[in-house]
XYZ file of N, CA and C in Angstrom:
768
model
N 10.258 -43.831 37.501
C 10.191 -43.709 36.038
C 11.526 -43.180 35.523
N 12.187 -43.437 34.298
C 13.303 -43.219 33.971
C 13.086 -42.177 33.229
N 14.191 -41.283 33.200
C 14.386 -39.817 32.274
C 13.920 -40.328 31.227
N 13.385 -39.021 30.151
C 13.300 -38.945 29.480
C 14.280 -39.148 28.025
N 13.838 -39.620 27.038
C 15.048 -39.761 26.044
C 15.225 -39.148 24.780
N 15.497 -37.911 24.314
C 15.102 -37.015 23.486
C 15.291 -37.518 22.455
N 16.262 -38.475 21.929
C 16.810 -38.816 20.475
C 15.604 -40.016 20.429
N 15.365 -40.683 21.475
C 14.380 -41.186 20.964
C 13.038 -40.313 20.905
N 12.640 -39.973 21.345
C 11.268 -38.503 21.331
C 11.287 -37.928 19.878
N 12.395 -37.713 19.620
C 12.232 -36.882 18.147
C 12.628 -38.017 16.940
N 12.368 -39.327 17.246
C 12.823 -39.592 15.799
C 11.242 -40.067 15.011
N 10.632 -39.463 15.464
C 9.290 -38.868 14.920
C 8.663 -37.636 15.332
N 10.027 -36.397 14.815
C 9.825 -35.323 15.501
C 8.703 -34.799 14.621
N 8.570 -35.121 13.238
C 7.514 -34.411 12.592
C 6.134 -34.628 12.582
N 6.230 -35.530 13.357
C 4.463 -36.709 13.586
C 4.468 -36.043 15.138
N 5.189 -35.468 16.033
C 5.087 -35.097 17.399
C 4.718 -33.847 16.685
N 5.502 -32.931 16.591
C 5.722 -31.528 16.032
C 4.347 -30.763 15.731
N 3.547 -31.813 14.965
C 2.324 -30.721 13.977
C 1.658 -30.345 14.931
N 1.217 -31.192 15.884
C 0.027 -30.321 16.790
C 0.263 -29.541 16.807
N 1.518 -29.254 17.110
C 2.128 -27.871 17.731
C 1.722 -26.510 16.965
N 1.775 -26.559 15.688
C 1.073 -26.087 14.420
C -0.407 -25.568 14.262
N -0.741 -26.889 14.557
C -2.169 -26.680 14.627
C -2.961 -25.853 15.892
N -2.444 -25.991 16.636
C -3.048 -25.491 18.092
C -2.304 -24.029 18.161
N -0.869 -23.615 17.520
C -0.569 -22.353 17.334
C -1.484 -21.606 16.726
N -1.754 -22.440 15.199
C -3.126 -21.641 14.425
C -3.883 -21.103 14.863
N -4.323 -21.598 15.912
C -5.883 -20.875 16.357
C -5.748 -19.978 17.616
N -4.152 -19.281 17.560
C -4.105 -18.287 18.901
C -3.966 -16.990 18.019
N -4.124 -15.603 18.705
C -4.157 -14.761 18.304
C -2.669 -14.306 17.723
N -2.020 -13.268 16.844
C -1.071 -13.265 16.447
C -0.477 -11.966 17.028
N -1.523 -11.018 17.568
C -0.950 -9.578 18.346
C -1.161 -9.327 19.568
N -0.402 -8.731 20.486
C -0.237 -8.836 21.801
C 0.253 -9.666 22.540
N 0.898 -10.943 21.899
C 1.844 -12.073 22.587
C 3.636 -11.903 22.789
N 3.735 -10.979 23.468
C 5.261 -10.874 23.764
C 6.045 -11.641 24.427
N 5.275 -12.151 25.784
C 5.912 -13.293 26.457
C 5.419 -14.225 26.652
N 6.390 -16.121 25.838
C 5.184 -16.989 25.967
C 6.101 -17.514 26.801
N 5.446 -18.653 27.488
C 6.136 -19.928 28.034
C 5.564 -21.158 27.591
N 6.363 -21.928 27.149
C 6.063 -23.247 26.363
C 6.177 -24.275 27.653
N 5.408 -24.637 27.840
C 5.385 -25.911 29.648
C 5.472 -27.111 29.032
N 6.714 -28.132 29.352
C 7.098 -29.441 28.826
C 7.265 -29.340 27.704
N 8.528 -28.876 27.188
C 8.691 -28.269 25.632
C 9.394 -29.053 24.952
N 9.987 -30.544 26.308
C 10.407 -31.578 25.746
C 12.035 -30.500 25.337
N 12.167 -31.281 23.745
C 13.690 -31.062 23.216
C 13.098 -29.736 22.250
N 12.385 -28.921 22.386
C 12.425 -27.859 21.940
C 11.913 -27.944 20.426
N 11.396 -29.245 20.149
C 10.355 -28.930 19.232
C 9.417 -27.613 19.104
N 8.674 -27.924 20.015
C 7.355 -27.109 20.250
C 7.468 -25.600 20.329
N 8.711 -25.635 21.259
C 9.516 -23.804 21.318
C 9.541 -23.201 20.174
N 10.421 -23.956 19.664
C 10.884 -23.834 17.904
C 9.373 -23.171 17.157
N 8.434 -23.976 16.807
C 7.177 -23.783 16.543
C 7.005 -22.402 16.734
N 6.712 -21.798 18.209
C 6.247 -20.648 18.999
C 7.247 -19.338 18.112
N 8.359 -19.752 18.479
C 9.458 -18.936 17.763
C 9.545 -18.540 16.753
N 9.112 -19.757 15.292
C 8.618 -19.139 14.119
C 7.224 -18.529 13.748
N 6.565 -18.395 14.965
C 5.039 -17.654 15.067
C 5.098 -16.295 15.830
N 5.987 -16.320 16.213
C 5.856 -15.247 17.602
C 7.548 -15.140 17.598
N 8.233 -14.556 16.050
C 9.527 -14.245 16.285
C 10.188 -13.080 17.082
N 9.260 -11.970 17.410
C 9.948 -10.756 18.601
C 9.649 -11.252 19.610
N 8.740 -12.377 20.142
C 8.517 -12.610 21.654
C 9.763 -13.052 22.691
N 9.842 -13.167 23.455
C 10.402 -13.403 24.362
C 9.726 -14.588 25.212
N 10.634 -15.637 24.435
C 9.985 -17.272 24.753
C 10.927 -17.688 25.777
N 10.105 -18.689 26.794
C 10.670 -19.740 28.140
C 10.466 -21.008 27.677
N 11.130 -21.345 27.703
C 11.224 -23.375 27.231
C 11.206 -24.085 28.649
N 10.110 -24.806 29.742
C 10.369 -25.315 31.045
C 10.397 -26.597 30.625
N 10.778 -27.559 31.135
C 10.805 -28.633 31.014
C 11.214 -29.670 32.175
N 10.697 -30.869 33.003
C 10.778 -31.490 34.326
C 12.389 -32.537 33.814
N 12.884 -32.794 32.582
C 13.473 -32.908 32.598
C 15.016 -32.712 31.845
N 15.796 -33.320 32.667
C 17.227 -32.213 32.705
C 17.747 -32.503 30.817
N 17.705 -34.115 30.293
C 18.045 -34.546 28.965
C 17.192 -33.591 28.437
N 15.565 -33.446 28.448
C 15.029 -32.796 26.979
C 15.715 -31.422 27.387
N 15.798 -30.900 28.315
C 16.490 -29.326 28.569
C 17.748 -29.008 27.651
N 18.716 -30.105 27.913
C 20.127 -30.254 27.538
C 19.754 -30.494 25.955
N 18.955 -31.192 25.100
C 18.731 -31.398 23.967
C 18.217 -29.712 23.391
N 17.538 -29.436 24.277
C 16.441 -27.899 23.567
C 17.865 -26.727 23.460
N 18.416 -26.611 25.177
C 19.808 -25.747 24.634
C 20.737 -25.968 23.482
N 21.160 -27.039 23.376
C 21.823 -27.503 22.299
C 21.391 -26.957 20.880
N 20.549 -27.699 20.649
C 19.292 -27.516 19.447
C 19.336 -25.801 19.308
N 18.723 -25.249 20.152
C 18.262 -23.664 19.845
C 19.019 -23.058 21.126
N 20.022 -22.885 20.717
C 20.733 -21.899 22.349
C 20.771 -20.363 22.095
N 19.650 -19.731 20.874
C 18.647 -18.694 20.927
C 17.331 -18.037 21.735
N 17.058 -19.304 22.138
C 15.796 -19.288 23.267
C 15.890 -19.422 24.631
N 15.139 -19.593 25.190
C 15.199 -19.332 26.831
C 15.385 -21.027 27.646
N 15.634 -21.452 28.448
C 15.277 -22.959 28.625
C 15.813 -22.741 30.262
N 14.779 -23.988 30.851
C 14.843 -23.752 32.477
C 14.567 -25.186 32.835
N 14.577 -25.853 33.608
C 14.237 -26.967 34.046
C 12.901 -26.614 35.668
N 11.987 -26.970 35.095
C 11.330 -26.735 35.964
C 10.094 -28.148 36.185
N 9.688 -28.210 37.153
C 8.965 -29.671 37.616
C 7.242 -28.862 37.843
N 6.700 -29.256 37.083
C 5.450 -29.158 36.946
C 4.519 -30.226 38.054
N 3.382 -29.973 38.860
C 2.957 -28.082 39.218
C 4.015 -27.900 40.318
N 4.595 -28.290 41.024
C 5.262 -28.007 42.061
C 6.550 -26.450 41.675
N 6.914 -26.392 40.448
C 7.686 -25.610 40.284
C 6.924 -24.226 39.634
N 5.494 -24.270 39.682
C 4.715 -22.970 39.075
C 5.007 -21.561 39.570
N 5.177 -21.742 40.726
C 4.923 -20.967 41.290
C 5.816 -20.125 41.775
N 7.402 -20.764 40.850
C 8.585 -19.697 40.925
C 8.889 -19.087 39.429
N 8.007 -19.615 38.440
C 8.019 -18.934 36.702
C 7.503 -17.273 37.070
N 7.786 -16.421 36.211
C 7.036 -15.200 36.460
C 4.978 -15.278 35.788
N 4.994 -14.331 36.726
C 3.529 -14.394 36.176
C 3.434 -13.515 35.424
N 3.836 -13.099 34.156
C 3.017 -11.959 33.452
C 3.539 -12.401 31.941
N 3.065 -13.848 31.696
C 3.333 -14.275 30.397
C 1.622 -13.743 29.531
N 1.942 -13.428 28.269
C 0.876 -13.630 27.634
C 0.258 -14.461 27.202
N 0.652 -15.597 26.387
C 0.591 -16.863 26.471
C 1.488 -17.935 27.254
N 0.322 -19.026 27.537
C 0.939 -20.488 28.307
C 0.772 -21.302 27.556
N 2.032 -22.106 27.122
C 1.667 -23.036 25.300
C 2.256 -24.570 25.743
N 1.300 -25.280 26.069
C 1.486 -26.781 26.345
C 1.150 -28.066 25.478
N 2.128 -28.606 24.843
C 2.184 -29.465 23.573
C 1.916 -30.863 23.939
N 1.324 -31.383 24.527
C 1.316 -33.334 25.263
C 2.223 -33.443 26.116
N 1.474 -32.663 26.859
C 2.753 -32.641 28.685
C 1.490 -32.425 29.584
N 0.687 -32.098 29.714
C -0.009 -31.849 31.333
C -0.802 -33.736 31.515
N -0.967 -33.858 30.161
C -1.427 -35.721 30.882
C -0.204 -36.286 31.440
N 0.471 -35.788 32.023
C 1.584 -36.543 32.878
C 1.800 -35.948 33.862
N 0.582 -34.750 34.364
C 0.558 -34.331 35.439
C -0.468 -33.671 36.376
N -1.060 -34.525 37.531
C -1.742 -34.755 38.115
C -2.796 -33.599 38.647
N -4.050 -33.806 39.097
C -4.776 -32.896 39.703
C -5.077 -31.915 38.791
N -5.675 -32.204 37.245
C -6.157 -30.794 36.228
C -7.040 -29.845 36.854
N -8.070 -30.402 38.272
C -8.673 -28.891 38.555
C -8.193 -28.467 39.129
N -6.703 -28.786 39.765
C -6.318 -27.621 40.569
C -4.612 -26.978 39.429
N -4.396 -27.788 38.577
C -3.826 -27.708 37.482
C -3.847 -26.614 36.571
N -4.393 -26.239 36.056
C -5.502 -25.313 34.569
C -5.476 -24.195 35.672
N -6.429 -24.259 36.644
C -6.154 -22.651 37.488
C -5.073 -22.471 37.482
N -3.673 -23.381 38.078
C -2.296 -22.501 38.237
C -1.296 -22.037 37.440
N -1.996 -22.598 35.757
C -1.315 -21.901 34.793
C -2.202 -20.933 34.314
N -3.423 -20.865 34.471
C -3.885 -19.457 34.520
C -3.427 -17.978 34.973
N -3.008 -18.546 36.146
C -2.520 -17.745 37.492
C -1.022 -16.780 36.739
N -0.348 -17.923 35.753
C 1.153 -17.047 34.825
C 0.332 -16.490 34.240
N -0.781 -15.920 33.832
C -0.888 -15.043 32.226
C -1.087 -13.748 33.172
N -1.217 -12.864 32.392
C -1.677 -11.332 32.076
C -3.229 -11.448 31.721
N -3.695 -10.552 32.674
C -4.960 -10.386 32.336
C -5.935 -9.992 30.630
N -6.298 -11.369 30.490
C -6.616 -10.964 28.842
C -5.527 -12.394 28.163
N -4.272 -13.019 28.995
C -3.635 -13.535 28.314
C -4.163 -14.918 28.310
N -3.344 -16.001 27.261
C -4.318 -17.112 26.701
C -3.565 -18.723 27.240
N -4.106 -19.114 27.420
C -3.349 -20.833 27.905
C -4.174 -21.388 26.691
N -3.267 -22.604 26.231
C -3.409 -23.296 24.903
C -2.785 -24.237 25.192
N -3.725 -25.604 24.865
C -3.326 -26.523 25.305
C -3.442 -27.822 24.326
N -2.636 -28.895 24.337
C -2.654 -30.479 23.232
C -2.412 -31.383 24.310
N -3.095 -32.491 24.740
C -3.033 -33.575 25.192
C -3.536 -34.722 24.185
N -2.774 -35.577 24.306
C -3.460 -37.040 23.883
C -4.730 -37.711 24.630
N -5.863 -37.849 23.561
C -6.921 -38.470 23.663
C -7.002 -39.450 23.481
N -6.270 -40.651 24.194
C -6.364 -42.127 23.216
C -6.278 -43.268 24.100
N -6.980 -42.864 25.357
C -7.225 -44.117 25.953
C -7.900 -45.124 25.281
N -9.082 -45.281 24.786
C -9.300 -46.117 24.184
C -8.946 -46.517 23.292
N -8.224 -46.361 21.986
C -7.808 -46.559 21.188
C -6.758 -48.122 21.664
N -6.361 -48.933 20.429
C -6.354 -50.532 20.787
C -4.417 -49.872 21.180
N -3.849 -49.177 20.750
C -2.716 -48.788 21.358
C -2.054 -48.724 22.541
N -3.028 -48.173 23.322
C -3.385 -47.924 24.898
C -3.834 -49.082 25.429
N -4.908 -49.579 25.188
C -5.610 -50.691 25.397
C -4.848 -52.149 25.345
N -3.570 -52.779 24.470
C -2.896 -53.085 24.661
C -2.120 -53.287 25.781
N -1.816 -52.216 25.927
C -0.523 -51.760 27.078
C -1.230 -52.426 28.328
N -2.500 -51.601 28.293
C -3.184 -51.804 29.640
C -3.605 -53.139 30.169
N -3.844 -54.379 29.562
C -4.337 -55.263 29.229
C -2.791 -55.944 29.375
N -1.629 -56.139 28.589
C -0.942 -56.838 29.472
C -0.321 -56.171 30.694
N -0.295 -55.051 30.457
C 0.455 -54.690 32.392
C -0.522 -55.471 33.168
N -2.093 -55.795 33.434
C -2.776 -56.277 34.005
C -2.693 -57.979 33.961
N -2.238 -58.283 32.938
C -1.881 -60.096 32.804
C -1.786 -60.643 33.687
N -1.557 -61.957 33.742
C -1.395 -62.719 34.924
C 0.278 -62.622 35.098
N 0.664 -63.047 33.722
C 1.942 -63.194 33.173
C 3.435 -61.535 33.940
N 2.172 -60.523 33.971
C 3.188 -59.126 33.883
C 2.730 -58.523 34.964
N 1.248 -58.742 35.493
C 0.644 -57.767 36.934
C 2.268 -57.546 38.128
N 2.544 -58.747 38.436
C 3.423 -58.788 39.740
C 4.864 -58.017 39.076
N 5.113 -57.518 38.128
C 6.457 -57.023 37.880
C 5.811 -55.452 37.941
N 4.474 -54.579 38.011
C 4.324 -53.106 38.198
C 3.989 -53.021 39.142
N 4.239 -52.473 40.435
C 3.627 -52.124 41.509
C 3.852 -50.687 41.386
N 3.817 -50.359 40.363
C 3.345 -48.965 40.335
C 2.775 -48.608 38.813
N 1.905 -49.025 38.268
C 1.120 -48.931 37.072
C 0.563 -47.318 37.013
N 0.753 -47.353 35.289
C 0.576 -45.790 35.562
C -0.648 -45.318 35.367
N -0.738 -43.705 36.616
C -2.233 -43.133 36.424
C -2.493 -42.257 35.319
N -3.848 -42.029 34.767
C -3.860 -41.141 33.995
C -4.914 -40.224 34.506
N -4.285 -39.130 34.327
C -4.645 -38.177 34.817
C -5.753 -36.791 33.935
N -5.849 -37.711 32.705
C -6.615 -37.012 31.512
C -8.103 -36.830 32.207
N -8.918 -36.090 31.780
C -10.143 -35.915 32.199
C -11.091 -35.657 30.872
N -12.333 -36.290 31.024
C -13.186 -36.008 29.865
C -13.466 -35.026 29.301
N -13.635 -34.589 27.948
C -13.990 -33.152 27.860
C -15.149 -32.774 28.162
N -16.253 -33.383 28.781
C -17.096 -32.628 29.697
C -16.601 -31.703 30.488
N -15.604 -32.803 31.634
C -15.273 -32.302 32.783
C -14.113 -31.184 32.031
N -13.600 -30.884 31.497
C -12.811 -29.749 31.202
C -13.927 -28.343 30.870
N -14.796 -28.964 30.076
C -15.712 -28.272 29.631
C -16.124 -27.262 30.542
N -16.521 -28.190 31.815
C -16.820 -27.605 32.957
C -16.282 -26.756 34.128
N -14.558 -27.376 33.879
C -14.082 -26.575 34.403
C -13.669 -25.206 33.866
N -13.291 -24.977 32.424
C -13.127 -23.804 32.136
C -14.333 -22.685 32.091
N -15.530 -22.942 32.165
C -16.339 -22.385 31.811
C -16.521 -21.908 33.438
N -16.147 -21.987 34.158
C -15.817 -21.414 35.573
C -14.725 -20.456 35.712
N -13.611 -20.770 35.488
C -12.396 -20.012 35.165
C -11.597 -18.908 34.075
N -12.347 -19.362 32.996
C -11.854 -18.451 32.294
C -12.687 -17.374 31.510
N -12.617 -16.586 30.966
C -13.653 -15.865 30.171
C -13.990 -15.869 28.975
N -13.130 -16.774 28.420
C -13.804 -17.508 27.069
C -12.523 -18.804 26.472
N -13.183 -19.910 25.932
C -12.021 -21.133 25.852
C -13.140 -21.534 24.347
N -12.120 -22.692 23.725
C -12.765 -23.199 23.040
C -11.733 -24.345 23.093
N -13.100 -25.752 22.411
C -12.200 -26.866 22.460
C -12.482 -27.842 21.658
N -11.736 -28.529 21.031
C -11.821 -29.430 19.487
C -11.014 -30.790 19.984
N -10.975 -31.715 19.084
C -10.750 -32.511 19.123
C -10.435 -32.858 17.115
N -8.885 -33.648 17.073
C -8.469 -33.977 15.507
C -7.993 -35.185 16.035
N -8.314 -36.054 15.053
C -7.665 -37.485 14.463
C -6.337 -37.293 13.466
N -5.329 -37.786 14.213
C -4.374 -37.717 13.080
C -4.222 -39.537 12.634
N -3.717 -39.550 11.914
C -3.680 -40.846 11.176
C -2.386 -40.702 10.619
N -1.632 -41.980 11.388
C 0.364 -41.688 10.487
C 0.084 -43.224 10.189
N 1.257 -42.601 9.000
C 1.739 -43.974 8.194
C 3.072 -44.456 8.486
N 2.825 -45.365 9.088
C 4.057 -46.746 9.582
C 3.843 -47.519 8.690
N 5.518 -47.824 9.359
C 5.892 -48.904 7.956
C 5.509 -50.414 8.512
N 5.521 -50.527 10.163
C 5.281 -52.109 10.739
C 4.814 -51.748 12.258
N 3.923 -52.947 12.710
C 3.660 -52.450 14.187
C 5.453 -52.186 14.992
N 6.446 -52.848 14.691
C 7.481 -52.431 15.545
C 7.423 -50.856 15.245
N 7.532 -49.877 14.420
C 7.484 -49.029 14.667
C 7.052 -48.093 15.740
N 5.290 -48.914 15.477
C 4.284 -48.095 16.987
C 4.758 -48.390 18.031
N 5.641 -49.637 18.140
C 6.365 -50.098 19.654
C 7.279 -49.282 19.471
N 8.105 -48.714 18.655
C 9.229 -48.198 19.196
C 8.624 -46.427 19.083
N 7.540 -46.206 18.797
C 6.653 -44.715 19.043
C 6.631 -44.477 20.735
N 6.088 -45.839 21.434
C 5.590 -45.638 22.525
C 6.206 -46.034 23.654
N 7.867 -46.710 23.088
C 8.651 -46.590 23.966
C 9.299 -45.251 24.195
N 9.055 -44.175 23.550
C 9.640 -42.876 23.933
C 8.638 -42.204 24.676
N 6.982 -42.497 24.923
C 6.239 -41.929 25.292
C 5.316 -42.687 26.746
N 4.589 -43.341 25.727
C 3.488 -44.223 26.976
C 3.752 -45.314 27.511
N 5.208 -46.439 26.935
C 5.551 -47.181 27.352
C 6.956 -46.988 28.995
N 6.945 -45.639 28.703
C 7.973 -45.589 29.805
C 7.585 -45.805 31.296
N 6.883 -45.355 31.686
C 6.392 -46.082 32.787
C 6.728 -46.888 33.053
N 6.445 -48.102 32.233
C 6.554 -49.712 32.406
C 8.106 -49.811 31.999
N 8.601 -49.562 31.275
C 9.746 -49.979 30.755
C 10.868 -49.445 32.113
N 10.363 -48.582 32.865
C 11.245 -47.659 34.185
C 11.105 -48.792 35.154
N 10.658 -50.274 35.120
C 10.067 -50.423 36.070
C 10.793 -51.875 36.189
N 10.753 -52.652 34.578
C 11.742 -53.554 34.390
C 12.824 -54.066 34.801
N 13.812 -55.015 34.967
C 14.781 -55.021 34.584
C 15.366 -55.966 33.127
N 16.248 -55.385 32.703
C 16.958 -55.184 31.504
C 17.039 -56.119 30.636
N 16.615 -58.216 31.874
C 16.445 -58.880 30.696
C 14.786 -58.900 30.650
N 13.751 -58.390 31.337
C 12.671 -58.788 31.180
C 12.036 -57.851 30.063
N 12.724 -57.255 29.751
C 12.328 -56.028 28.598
C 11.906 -56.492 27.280
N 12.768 -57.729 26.629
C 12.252 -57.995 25.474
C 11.143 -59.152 25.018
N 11.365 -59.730 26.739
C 9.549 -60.191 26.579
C 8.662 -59.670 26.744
N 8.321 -58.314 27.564
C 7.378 -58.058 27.174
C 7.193 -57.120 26.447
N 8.164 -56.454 25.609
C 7.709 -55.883 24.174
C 7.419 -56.990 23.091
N 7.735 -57.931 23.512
C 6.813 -59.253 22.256
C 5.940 -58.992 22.578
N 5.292 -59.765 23.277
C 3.965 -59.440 24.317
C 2.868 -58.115 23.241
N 3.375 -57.358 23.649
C 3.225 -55.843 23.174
C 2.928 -56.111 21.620
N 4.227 -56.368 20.971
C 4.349 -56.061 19.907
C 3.630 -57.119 18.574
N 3.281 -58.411 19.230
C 2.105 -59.199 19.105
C 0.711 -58.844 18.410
N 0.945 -58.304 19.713
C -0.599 -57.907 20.200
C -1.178 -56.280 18.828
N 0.277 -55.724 18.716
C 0.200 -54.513 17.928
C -0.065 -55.166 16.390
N 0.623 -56.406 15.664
C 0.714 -57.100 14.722
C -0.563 -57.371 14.912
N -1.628 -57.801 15.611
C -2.663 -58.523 14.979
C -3.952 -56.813 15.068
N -3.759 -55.803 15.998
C -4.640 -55.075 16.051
C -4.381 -54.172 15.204
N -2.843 -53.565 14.472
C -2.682 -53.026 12.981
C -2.193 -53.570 12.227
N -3.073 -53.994 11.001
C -2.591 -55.122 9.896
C -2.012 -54.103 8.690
N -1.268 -54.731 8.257
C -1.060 -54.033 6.892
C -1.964 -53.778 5.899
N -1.804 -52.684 4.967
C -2.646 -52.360 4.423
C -2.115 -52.692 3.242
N -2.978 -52.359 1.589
C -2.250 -52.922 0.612
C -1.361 -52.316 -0.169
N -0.883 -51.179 0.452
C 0.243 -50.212 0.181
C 1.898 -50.738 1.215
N 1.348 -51.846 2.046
C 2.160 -52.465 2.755
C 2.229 -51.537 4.112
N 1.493 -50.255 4.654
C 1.941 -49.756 5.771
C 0.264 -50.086 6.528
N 1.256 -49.461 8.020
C -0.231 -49.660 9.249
C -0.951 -48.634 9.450
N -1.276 -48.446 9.699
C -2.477 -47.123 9.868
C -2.458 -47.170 11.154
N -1.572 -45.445 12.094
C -1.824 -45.491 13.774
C -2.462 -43.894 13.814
N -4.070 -44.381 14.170
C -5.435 -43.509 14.324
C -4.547 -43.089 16.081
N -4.748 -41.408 16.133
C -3.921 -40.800 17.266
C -5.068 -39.620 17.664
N -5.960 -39.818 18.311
C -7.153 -38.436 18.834
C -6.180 -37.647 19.428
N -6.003 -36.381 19.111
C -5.819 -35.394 20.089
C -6.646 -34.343 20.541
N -6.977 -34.235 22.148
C -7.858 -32.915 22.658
C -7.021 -31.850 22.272
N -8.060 -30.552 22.366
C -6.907 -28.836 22.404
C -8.168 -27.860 22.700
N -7.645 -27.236 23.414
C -8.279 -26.222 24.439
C -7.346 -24.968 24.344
N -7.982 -23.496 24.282
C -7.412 -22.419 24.722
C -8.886 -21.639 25.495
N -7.880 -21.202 26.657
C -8.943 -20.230 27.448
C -8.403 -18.847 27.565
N -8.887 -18.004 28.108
C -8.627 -16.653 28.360
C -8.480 -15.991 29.400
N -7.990 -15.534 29.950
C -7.609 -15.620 31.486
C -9.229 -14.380 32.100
């Protein structure tokens, strides 16, 4: 899979950004001195933490080296580390108060043994808070999935990507083992695009990379037709002239 690309990541930094907002909202505002933000990307999300929790003493980790180099740049006020999630857990310090993860752990494998080992950083009493994307089904996803599987595109992935999201039952279930108190919601955001190329060029910074890591360089713009087709007939314009892209996000905080 190819690095990450921050200038593309943020040029819908404010449609990425809000969760971040929203899922801050609902953490406590006293006793959080040390957070760590896990996959903080280009330091959106840090940023966020920072104007919520301005005396804390914030860690920005991130698996890769561009969003790192973008977040220092950006805020070279804050903390920033390059660290590879879960394999690198277990050299962060453990006595954060909060663990603040913005749409980064669905890109990383094994959540029940996952969620325990960022438990494992807090302080007893301290809180993990979490945003993943909920949108497998949604025709966005469904797309993707549907031609990587084609007749036309199967033989160019031999490595199609896993997802590693789990139902909120099964989260349900697992926190209610682990922690001593969590709660968990689910919001629809709804953005306004101006054309399906847009949502193609949304999800080439995100869910299309996989596939696009996998390419080579001339087969790329057939199958974002392909793609982008397929996006034209499943979001039509509306009579304000824009598309409507329906985005579920899960969010969970537990308590150590």
């Amino acid at each position: 899979m190819s690095d990450w690309d921050s200038a593309l990541y943020l040029k819908y930094k404010t449609e990425r950004t809000q969760p971040s907002y929203d899922l801050a909202a609902r953490l406590p505002r006293n006793g959080i001195n040390r957070i760590l933000d896990l996959g903080c990307g280009p330091g959106n999300s840090t940023a966020v933490l920072a104007e919520v929790y301005p005396r804390a003493d914030i860690l920005g980790v991130d698996g890769s080296e561009n969003m790192i180099d973008c977040a220092r740049s950006e805020y070279p006020q804050l903390n920033w580390q390059v660290c590879l999630a879960p394999d690198g857990l277990d050299a962060l310090p453990h006595n954060f108060d909060l663990v603040f993860s913005n749409a980064c752990i669905q890109w990383i494998p094994d959540h029940p043994t996952l969620i325990p080992a960022l438990l494992k950083l807090l302080v007893p009493g301290g809180t993990l808070a979490v945003q993943m994307p909920m949108n497998l089904n949604e025709p966005v996803q469904q797309i993707i999935e549907k031609t990587v599987r084609s007749e036309k595109w199967n033989s160019y992935f031999p490595h199609p990507r896993v997802f590693y999201t789990l139902r909120p039952e099964e989260y349900q279930e697992l926190l209610s083992g682990i922690s001593s108190d969590f709660t968990m919601w689910q919001v629809v955001y709804y953005y306004m695009m101006d054309s399906a190329l847009d949502l193609l060029d949304w999800y080439r910074g995100t869910g299309l990379r996989p596939y696009l890591g996998q390419l080579d360089a001339k087969d790329i713009p057939s199958f974002e037709a392909d793609i982008l087709a397929q996006y034209e007939a499943a979001y039509p314009k509306q009579k304000n002239g824009k598309i409507i892209y329906r985005f579920p996000r899960f969010f969970f905080t537990a308590v150590k």
